[in-house]
Amino acid sequence: MKNNIGFDGFIQIALVVKDIQKSAETWAKFFNIPVPEISVSAPARNPDLTYRGKPTFYGQKMAVIRVGSFVIELLEPDEHESTFREFLDKHGNGVHHLGFQVGEKRDAIIGELEQMGYAMRTVGYYPGSSWTIVDCEDDLGVNLNIKPRA
């Protein structure tokens, strides 16, 4: 790729799980840390969130384990269509995506990945930044989350 994804921007591993409470407790035991807080997001209409090119409506539970500037993100999706529900239904528990912070190269990287045949699965915006899940699962065994900044 002309606009490569650098290892220095590798900031996240996101795991989709069926039972976030059990998963959070088990990870906490492995690392000998407190059980991470589990936040619950109810389904909400958000025009800045798409799934496979269409506006989406879903909720989820999430827990974040911080390891310096790196995070392990645990996600338990609700029953609504989403990239996370799709993954859980297809694979069960597992690594949904690797997250990379790429700065100003974000649009160029997304463009190159699209030219290579990889579709944007989900796009989301939040105050100050955004995230894009790129559908690379069939070739890489995992999706990519491309972010301009944290």
Tab-separated table of C-alpha atoms in Angstrom:
chain	number	residue	atom	x	y	z
A	1	MET	CA	0.000	0.000	0.000
A	2	LYS	CA	1.165	3.514	-0.742
A	3	ASN	CA	-0.349	4.756	2.529
A	4	ASN	CA	0.625	1.927	4.819
A	5	ILE	CA	-0.791	1.255	8.260
A	6	GLY	CA	2.039	1.687	10.774
A	7	PHE	CA	2.589	-0.595	13.756
A	8	ASP	CA	3.017	2.449	15.989
A	9	GLY	CA	-0.692	3.187	15.505
A	10	PHE	CA	-1.827	-0.269	16.702
A	11	ILE	CA	-4.009	0.743	19.651
A	12	GLN	CA	-6.776	-1.828	20.101
A	13	ILE	CA	-7.997	-5.398	20.003
A	14	ALA	CA	-11.792	-5.707	20.073
A	15	LEU	CA	-13.410	-8.950	21.135
A	16	VAL	CA	-17.080	-9.767	20.572
A	17	VAL	CA	-18.464	-11.956	23.365
A	18	LYS	CA	-21.754	-13.647	24.253
A	19	ASP	CA	-21.474	-12.903	27.993
A	20	ILE	CA	-19.597	-9.692	28.764
A	21	GLN	CA	-19.824	-10.082	32.549
A	22	LYS	CA	-18.159	-13.506	32.432
A	23	SER	CA	-15.560	-12.320	29.931
A	24	ALA	CA	-14.724	-9.162	31.931
A	25	GLU	CA	-14.349	-11.181	35.131
A	26	THR	CA	-12.111	-13.748	33.444
A	27	TRP	CA	-9.842	-11.133	31.842
A	28	ALA	CA	-9.598	-9.375	35.226
A	29	LYS	CA	-8.461	-12.634	36.846
A	30	PHE	CA	-5.849	-13.203	34.114
A	31	PHE	CA	-4.376	-9.718	34.568
A	32	ASN	CA	-5.004	-9.496	38.335
A	33	ILE	CA	-6.878	-6.214	37.879
A	34	PRO	CA	-10.301	-4.982	38.996
A	35	VAL	CA	-13.189	-6.093	36.809
A	36	PRO	CA	-13.624	-3.330	34.223
A	37	GLU	CA	-16.807	-1.280	34.306
A	38	ILE	CA	-19.425	-2.449	31.827
A	39	SER	CA	-21.281	0.335	30.051
A	40	VAL	CA	-24.615	-0.248	28.349
A	41	SER	CA	-25.629	1.641	25.224
A	42	ALA	CA	-29.302	1.344	24.351
A	43	PRO	CA	-30.290	1.334	20.677
A	44	ALA	CA	-30.555	4.905	19.425
A	45	ARG	CA	-31.126	6.481	16.044
A	46	ASN	CA	-27.840	8.044	15.003
A	47	PRO	CA	-27.437	9.469	11.482
A	48	ASP	CA	-23.649	9.301	11.935
A	49	LEU	CA	-23.608	5.509	12.275
A	50	THR	CA	-23.923	3.164	9.305
A	51	TYR	CA	-23.712	-0.584	8.831
A	52	ARG	CA	-23.106	-1.937	5.333
A	53	GLY	CA	-23.940	1.467	3.848
A	54	LYS	CA	-27.261	2.027	5.628
A	55	PRO	CA	-28.172	3.856	8.848
A	56	THR	CA	-28.157	1.398	11.737
A	57	PHE	CA	-29.905	1.044	15.072
A	58	TYR	CA	-28.313	-1.153	17.729
A	59	GLY	CA	-27.170	-1.243	21.322
A	60	GLN	CA	-24.374	-3.046	23.091
A	61	LYS	CA	-22.524	-3.618	26.319
A	62	MET	CA	-18.861	-2.621	26.401
A	63	ALA	CA	-15.935	-2.947	28.779
A	64	VAL	CA	-12.460	-1.535	28.222
A	65	ILE	CA	-9.249	-2.895	29.698
A	66	ARG	CA	-6.474	-0.288	29.412
A	67	VAL	CA	-2.885	-1.423	29.020
A	68	GLY	CA	-0.927	1.846	28.796
A	69	SER	CA	-2.083	3.486	25.561
A	70	PHE	CA	-3.412	0.140	24.259
A	71	VAL	CA	-6.920	-1.209	24.931
A	72	ILE	CA	-8.667	-4.539	24.929
A	73	GLU	CA	-12.301	-3.793	24.172
A	74	LEU	CA	-15.013	-6.297	25.045
A	75	LEU	CA	-18.311	-5.945	23.162
A	76	GLU	CA	-21.588	-7.795	23.680
A	77	PRO	CA	-24.051	-6.772	20.949
A	78	ASP	CA	-27.812	-6.681	21.327
A	79	GLU	CA	-30.116	-8.505	18.895
A	80	HIS	CA	-30.248	-5.699	16.283
A	81	GLU	CA	-28.227	-5.816	13.052
A	82	SER	CA	-24.680	-4.553	13.491
A	83	THR	CA	-21.160	-5.527	12.554
A	84	PHE	CA	-20.805	-7.011	16.052
A	85	ARG	CA	-24.044	-9.051	15.897
A	86	GLU	CA	-23.052	-10.305	12.432
A	87	PHE	CA	-19.700	-11.482	13.782
A	88	LEU	CA	-21.148	-13.139	16.905
A	89	ASP	CA	-23.809	-14.977	14.888
A	90	LYS	CA	-21.216	-16.175	12.366
A	91	HIS	CA	-18.291	-17.041	14.678
A	92	GLY	CA	-19.283	-16.892	18.329
A	93	ASN	CA	-16.777	-15.285	20.702
A	94	GLY	CA	-13.692	-13.928	18.992
A	95	VAL	CA	-11.517	-11.093	17.764
A	96	HIS	CA	-13.725	-8.768	15.726
A	97	HIS	CA	-11.157	-6.147	14.792
A	98	LEU	CA	-7.740	-4.664	15.319
A	99	GLY	CA	-7.752	-0.889	15.792
A	100	PHE	CA	-5.231	1.465	14.216
A	101	GLN	CA	-4.856	5.193	14.717
A	102	VAL	CA	-3.501	6.554	11.421
A	103	GLY	CA	-3.840	10.330	11.717
A	104	GLU	CA	-4.234	12.367	8.542
A	105	LYS	CA	-3.741	9.267	6.338
A	106	ARG	CA	-7.178	7.897	7.314
A	107	ASP	CA	-9.056	8.824	4.113
A	108	ALA	CA	-6.178	7.746	1.864
A	109	ILE	CA	-5.900	4.385	3.651
A	110	ILE	CA	-9.656	3.794	3.481
A	111	GLY	CA	-9.586	4.691	-0.229
A	112	GLU	CA	-6.757	2.250	-0.939
A	113	LEU	CA	-8.491	-0.515	1.013
A	114	GLU	CA	-11.676	0.085	-0.995
A	115	GLN	CA	-9.667	-0.068	-4.258
A	116	MET	CA	-8.310	-3.414	-3.049
A	117	GLY	CA	-11.904	-4.654	-2.727
A	118	TYR	CA	-12.451	-4.192	1.014
A	119	ALA	CA	-15.767	-2.574	1.890
A	120	MET	CA	-16.464	-0.215	4.747
A	121	ARG	CA	-18.635	-2.336	7.033
A	122	THR	CA	-19.442	0.287	9.668
A	123	VAL	CA	-18.743	4.005	9.976
A	124	GLY	CA	-19.288	5.914	13.206
A	125	TYR	CA	-18.640	9.444	14.398
A	126	TYR	CA	-18.263	10.772	17.917
A	127	PRO	CA	-17.142	14.173	19.242
A	128	GLY	CA	-13.651	14.862	17.970
A	129	SER	CA	-13.102	11.734	15.874
A	130	SER	CA	-14.565	8.795	13.968
A	131	TRP	CA	-14.043	5.099	13.337
A	132	THR	CA	-14.419	2.868	10.293
A	133	ILE	CA	-14.628	-0.912	10.380
A	134	VAL	CA	-13.184	-2.258	7.124
A	135	ASP	CA	-14.395	-5.707	6.084
A	136	CYS	CA	-11.130	-7.677	5.694
A	137	GLU	CA	-12.272	-10.742	7.616
A	138	ASP	CA	-12.219	-13.211	4.708
A	139	ASP	CA	-8.601	-12.430	3.764
A	140	LEU	CA	-7.041	-11.373	7.085
A	141	GLY	CA	-9.121	-13.384	9.544
A	142	VAL	CA	-10.059	-10.108	11.266
A	143	ASN	CA	-11.577	-6.730	10.414
A	144	LEU	CA	-9.690	-3.450	10.706
A	145	ASN	CA	-10.789	-0.360	12.623
A	146	ILE	CA	-9.195	2.713	11.048
A	147	LYS	CA	-9.300	5.879	13.178
A	148	PRO	CA	-7.793	9.285	12.469
A	149	ARG	CA	-7.137	9.825	16.207
A	150	ALA	CA	-8.304	8.560	19.580
